Coordinates of C-alpha atoms in Angstrom, one line a residue:
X2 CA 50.3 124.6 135.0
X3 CA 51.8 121.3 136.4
X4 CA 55.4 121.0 135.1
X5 CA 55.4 117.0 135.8
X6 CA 55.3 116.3 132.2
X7 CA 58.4 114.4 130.5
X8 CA 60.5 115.7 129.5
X9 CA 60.2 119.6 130.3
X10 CA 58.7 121.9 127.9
X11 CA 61.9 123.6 126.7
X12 CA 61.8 126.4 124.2
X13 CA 63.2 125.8 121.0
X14 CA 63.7 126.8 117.8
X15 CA 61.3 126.1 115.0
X16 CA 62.4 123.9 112.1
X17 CA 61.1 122.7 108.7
X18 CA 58.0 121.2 109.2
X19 CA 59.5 117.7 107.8
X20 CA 62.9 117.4 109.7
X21 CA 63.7 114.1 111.4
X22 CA 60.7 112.1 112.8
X23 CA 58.3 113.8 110.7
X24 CA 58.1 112.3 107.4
X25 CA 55.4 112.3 105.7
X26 CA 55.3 108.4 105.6
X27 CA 55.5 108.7 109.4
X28 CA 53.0 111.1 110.0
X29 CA 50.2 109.5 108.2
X30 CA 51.3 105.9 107.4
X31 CA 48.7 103.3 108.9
X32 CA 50.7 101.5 112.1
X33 CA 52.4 98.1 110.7
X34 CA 52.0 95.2 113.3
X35 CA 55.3 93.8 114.4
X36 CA 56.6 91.2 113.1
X37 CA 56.0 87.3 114.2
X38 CA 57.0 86.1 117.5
X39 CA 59.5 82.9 118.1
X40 CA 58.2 80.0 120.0
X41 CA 60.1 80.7 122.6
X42 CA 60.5 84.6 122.3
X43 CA 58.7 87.1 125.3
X44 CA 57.8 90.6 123.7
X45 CA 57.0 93.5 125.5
X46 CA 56.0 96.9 124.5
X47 CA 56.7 99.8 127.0
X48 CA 54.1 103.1 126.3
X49 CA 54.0 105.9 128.3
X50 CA 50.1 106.8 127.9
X51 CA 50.1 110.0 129.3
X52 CA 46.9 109.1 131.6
X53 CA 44.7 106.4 130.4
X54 CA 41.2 108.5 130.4
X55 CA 41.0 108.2 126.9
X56 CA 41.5 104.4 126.5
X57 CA 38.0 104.2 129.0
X58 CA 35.7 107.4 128.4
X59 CA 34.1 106.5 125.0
X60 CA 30.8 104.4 125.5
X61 CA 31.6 100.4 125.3
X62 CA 29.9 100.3 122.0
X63 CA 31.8 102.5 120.0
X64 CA 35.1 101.4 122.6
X65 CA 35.2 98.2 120.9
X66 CA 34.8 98.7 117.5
X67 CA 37.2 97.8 114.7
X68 CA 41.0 97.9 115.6
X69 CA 41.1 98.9 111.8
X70 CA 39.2 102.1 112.6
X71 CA 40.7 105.2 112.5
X72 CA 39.6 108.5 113.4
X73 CA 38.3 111.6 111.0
X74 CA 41.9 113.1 110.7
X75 CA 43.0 109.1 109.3
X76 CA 45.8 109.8 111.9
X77 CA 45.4 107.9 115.0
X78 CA 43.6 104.7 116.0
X79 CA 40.7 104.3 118.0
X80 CA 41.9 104.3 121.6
X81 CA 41.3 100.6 122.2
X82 CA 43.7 98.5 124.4
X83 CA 42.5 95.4 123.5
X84 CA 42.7 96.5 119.5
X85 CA 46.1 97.5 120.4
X86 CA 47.3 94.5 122.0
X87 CA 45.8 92.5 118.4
X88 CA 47.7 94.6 115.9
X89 CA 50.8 93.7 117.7
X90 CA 50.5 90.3 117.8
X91 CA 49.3 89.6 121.3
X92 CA 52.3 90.8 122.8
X93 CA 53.5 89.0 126.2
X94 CA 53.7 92.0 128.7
X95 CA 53.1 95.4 128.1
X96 CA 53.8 98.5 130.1
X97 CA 52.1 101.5 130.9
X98 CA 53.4 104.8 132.3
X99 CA 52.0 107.5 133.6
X100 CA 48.5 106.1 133.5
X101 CA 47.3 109.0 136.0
X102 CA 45.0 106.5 138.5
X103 CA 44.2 107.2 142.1
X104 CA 45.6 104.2 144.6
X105 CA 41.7 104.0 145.7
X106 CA 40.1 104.2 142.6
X107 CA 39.4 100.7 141.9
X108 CA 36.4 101.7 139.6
X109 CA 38.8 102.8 136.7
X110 CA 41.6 99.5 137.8
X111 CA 38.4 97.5 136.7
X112 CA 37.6 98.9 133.9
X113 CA 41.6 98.9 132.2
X114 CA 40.8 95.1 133.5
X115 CA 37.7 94.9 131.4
X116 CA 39.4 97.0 127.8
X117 CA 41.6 94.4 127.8
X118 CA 39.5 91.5 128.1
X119 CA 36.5 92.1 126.1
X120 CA 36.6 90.5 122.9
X121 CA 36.6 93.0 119.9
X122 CA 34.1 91.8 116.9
X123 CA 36.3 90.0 115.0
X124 CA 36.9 87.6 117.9
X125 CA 33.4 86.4 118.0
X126 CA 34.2 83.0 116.2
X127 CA 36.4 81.4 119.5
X128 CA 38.8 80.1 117.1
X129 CA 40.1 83.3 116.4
X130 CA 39.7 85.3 119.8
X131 CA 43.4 86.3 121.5
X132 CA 44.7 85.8 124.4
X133 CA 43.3 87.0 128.3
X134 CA 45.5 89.6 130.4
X135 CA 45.8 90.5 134.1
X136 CA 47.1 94.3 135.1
X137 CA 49.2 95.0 137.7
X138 CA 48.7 98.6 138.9
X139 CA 51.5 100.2 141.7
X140 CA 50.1 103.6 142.2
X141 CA 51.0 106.8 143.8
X142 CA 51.3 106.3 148.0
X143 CA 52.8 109.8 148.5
X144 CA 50.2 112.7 149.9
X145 CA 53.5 115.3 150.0
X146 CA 54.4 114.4 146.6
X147 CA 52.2 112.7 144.3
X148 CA 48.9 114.9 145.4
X149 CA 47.6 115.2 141.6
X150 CA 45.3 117.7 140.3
X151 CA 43.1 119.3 143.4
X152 CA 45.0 116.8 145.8
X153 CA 43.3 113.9 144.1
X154 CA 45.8 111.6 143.7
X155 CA 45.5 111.0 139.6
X156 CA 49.1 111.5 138.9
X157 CA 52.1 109.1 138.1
X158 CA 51.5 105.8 138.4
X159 CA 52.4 102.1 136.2
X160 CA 50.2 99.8 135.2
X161 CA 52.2 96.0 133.8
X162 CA 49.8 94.3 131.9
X163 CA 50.7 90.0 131.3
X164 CA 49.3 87.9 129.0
X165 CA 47.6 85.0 131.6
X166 CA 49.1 82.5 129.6
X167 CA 52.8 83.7 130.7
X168 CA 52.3 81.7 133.8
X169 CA 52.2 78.5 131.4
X170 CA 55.5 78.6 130.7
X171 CA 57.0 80.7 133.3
X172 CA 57.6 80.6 137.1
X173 CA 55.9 84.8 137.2
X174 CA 55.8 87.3 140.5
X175 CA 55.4 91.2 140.5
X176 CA 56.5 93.3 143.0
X177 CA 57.0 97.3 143.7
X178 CA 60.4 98.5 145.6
X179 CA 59.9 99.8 148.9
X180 CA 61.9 103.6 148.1
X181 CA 58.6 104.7 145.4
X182 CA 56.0 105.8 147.1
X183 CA 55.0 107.5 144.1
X184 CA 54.0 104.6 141.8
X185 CA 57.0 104.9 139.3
X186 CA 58.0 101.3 139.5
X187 CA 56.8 98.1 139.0
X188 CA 59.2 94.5 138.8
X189 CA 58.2 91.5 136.7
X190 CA 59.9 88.7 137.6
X191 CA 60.5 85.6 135.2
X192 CA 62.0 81.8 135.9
X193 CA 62.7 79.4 134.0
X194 CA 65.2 76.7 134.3
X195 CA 67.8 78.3 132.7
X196 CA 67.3 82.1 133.3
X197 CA 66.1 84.4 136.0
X198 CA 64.9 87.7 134.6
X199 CA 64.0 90.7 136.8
X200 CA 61.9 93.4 133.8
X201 CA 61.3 96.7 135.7
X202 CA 58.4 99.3 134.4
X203 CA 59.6 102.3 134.6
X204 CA 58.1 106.1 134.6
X205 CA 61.3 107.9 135.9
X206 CA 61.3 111.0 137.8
X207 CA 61.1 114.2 135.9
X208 CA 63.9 116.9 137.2
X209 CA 62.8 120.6 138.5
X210 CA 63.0 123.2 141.0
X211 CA 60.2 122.4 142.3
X212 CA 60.5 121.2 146.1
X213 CA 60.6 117.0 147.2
X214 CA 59.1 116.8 150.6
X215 CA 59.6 113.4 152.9
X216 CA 56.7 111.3 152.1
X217 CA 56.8 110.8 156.0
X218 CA 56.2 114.2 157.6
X219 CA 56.3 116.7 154.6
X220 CA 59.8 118.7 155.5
X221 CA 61.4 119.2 152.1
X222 CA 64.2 117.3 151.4
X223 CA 65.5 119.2 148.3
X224 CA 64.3 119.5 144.7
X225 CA 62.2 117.1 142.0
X226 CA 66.3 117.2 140.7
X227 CA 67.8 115.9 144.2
X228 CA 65.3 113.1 144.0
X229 CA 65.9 112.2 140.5
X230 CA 69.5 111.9 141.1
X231 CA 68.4 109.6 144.8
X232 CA 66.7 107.5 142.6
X233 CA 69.3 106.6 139.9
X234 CA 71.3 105.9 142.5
X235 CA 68.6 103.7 144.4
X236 CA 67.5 101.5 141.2
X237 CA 71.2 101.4 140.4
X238 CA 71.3 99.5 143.9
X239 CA 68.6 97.2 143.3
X240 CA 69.7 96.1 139.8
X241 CA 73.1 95.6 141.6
X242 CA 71.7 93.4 144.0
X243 CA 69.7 91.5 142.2
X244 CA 72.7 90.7 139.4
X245 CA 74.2 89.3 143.1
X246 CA 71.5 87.1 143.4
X247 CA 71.8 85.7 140.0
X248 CA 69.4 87.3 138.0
X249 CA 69.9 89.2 134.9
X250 CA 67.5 92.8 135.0
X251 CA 66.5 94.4 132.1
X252 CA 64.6 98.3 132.1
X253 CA 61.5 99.3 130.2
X254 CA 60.0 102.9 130.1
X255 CA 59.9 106.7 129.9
X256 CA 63.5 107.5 131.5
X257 CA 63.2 110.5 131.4
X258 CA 66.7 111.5 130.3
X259 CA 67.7 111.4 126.2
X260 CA 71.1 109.7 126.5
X261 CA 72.7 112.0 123.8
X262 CA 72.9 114.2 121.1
X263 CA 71.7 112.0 118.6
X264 CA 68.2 111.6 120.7
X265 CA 67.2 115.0 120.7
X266 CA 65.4 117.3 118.0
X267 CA 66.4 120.1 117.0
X268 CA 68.8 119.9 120.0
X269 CA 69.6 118.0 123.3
X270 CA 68.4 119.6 126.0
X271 CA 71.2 121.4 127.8
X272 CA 69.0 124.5 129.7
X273 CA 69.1 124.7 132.5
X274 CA 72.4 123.6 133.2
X275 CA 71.1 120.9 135.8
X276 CA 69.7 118.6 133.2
X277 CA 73.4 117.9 131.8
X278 CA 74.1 116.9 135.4
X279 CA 71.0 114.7 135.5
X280 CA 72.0 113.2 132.4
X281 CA 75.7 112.4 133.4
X282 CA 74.4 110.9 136.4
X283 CA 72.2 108.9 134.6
X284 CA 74.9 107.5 132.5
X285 CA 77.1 107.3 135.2
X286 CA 75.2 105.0 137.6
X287 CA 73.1 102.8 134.6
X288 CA 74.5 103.7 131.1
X289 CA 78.3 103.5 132.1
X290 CA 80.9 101.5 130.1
X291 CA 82.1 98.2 131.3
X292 CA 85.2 99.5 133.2
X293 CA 82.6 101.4 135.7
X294 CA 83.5 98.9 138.4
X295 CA 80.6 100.8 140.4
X296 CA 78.0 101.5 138.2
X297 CA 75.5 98.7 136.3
X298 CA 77.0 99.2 132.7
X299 CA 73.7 98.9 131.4
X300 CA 73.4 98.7 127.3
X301 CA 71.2 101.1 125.9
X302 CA 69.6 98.1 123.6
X303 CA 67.6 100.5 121.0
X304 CA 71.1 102.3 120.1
X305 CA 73.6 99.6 120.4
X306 CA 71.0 97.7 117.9
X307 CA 70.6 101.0 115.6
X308 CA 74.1 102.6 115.7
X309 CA 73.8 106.2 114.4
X310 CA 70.2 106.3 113.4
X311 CA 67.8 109.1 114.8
X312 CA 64.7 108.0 115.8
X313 CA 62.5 109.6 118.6
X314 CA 59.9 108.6 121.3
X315 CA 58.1 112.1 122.6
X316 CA 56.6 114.3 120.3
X317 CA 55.4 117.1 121.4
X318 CA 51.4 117.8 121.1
X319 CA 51.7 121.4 121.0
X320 CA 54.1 121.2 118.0
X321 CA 53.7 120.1 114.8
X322 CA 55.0 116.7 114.7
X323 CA 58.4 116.5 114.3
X324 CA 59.4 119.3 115.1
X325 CA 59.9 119.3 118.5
X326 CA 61.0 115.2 119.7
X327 CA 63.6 113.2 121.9
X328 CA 64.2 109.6 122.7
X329 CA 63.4 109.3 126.2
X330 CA 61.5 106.2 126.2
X331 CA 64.8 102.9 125.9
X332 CA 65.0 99.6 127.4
X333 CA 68.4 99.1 129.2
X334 CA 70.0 95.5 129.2
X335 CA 72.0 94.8 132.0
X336 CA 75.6 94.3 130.8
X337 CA 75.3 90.1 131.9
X338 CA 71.6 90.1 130.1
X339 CA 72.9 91.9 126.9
X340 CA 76.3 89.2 126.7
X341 CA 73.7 85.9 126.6
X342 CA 72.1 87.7 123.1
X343 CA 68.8 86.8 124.6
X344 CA 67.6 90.2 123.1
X345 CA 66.7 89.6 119.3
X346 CA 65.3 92.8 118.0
X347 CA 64.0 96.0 119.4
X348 CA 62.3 98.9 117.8
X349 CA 60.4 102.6 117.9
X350 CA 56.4 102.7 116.6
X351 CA 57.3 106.5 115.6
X352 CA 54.1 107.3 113.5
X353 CA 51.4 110.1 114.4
X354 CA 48.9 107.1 114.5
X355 CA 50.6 104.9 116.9
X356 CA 51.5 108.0 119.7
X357 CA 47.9 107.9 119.4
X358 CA 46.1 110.1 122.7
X359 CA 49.8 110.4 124.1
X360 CA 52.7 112.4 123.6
X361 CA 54.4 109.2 123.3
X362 CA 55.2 106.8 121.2
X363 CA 54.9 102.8 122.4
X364 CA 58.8 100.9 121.9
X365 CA 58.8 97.7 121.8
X366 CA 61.4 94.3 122.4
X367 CA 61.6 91.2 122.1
X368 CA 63.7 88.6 124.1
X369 CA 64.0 84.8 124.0
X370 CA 64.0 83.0 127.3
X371 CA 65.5 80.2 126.2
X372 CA 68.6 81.0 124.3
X373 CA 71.9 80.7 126.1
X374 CA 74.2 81.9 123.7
X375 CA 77.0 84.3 124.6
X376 CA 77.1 87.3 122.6
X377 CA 80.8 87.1 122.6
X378 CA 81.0 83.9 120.9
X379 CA 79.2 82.4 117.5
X380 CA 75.8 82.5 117.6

């Protein structure tokens, strides 16, 4: 059984059914939408799908039907990304992890193209149809490590999904970064005249024994750990060098790392010992404090906004929910980004019905372009 899943499976001990994260309202309250955007406020939701099969497999018909729909169990939503996309309020840029698509499968690129697209039945009057949006897949480009099931390549990969009218009001380019071959990042880049904002998707690299190979020739090169800890160091670098070139970054996605004891349930993971490594790495080269003249002092925006509260992003399917969750899914301000208090609000869609096919649950926050103010001063 593939072990690639985040975070690990870890054993632990069984609690009451209804410890934190498992409310009752949680488990079967019906999603609210978020609330109403700012003229000049950007929103975007990060969800790590856990491979986006179940978004396209249903016939079209019964695809598109009601947003309001819910399933026999009255527990998750119809898998519809457009119906998604509507509760939320047409949300400007919304990220997918782990969406599990072969680089040459352009059959299933179209159709994520088309769910998003094609209007849902109460958008037949034109006056009240949403927005169009453009995906931007990176994909896995990695034969020694990213083979997927059978060696087919379905594994990893991003998917950043804009709203086409973004380009309205913004100067907008994507890119990848030329050390993932494995389709774990993807770079949205915004400009305006008074900001430059570099917004990276992320599906972070889960740690394990198993071996990392060079992409190039296949000679291993260490463990799935080695290369997590190579890769905080490597997007450390390119946040660092793009804060040189005047741009503030801000990080969206499944980290794969639960920053503290407060983000796992029943417990942080602390077995094997390597994980408590990965984790001080983690917060070494992105989470550090401000005196980390080496490091990006990145804010960890959900908890600096939400103090002590516990609130978590994977649940478990193979647990009763609740029982078994951590936070590993954050956006992560840089430290110049989080001083402008750009960032308004920020927040968790921790219900049953909203992790939906996944195993996790979608986060979601909202930024204003235009605001200027330093968050040292009054605002």
């Amino acid at each position: 059984m593939s072990r690639d899943i985040s975070p690990p499976p870890a054993k632990r001990r069984r609690t009451a059914e209804h410890g934190p994260g498992s409310t009752a309202a949680q488990k079967s309250a019906v999603p609210e939408p978020l609330p109403r955007l700012g003229s000049n406020t950007v929103r975007i939701i990060s969800w790590n799908v856990n491979g986006i099969s179940p978004f396209l497999q249903q016939p079209i018909t019964s695809f598109f039907a009601s947003s309001k729909s819910l399933n026999k169990d009255n527990a998750t939503y119809s898998a519809s990304l457009r119906g998604f996309l509507q509760r939320h309020r047409w949300p400007s840029i919304l990220f997918l992890q782990e969406v599990k698509i072969a680089r040459k499968d352009t059959k299933t690129q179209d159709a994520v193209r088309a769910a998003l697209n094609l209007y849902l039945p109460e958008e037949a009057d034109p006056e009240t149809r949403g927005p169009m949006y453009e995906a931007h897949f990176i994909l896995p480009d990695d034969p020694q490590n990213a083979r997927g099931p059978r060696g087919s390549g379905k594994v990893y990969g991003v998917c950043s999904i804009l709203r086409t009218d973004l380009r309205d009001a913004y100067n907008v380019s994507l890119r990848s970064v030329a050390w993932d071959k494995e389709g774990r990042i993807s770079v949205v880049e915004l400009q305006t005249s008074k900001c430059k904002l570099a917004v990276f998707n992320i599906y972070a690299v889960n740690g394990t024994t198993n071996p990392y190979r060079d992409p190039a020739n296949g000679n291993v090169r260490g463990t799935r750990h080695d290369r997590k800890l190579e890769v905080h160091r490597l997007l450390m670098q390119e946040c660092l060098k793009l804060q040189d070139q005047g741009w503030d970054v801000l990080l969206g996605g499944d980290m794969n790392v639960a920053p503290d004891q407060r983000d796992g349930h029943p417990n942080l993971r602390t077995f094997p010992y390597q994980h408590v490594l990965n984790r001080a790495d983690f917060h070494q080269k992105l989470l550090a404090k401000e005196d980390n003249a080496k490091g990006l002092n990145g804010v960890d925006v959900w908890r600096e906004m939400h103090d002590e509260e516990r609130q978590y992003t994977y649940y478990s399917r193979g647990r009763p929910w609740g029982t078994s969750c951590d936070r590993v899914d954050y956006f992560i301000a840089g430290r110049t980004l989080w001083e402008k208090a750009m960032i308004k609000a920020c927040g968790i869609m921790n219900t049953e019905a909203e992790r939906g096919p996944s195993d996790h649950c979608p986060i979601w926050l909202d930024i204003d372009l235009e605001l200027t103010t330093e968050r040292t001063g009054k605002e």
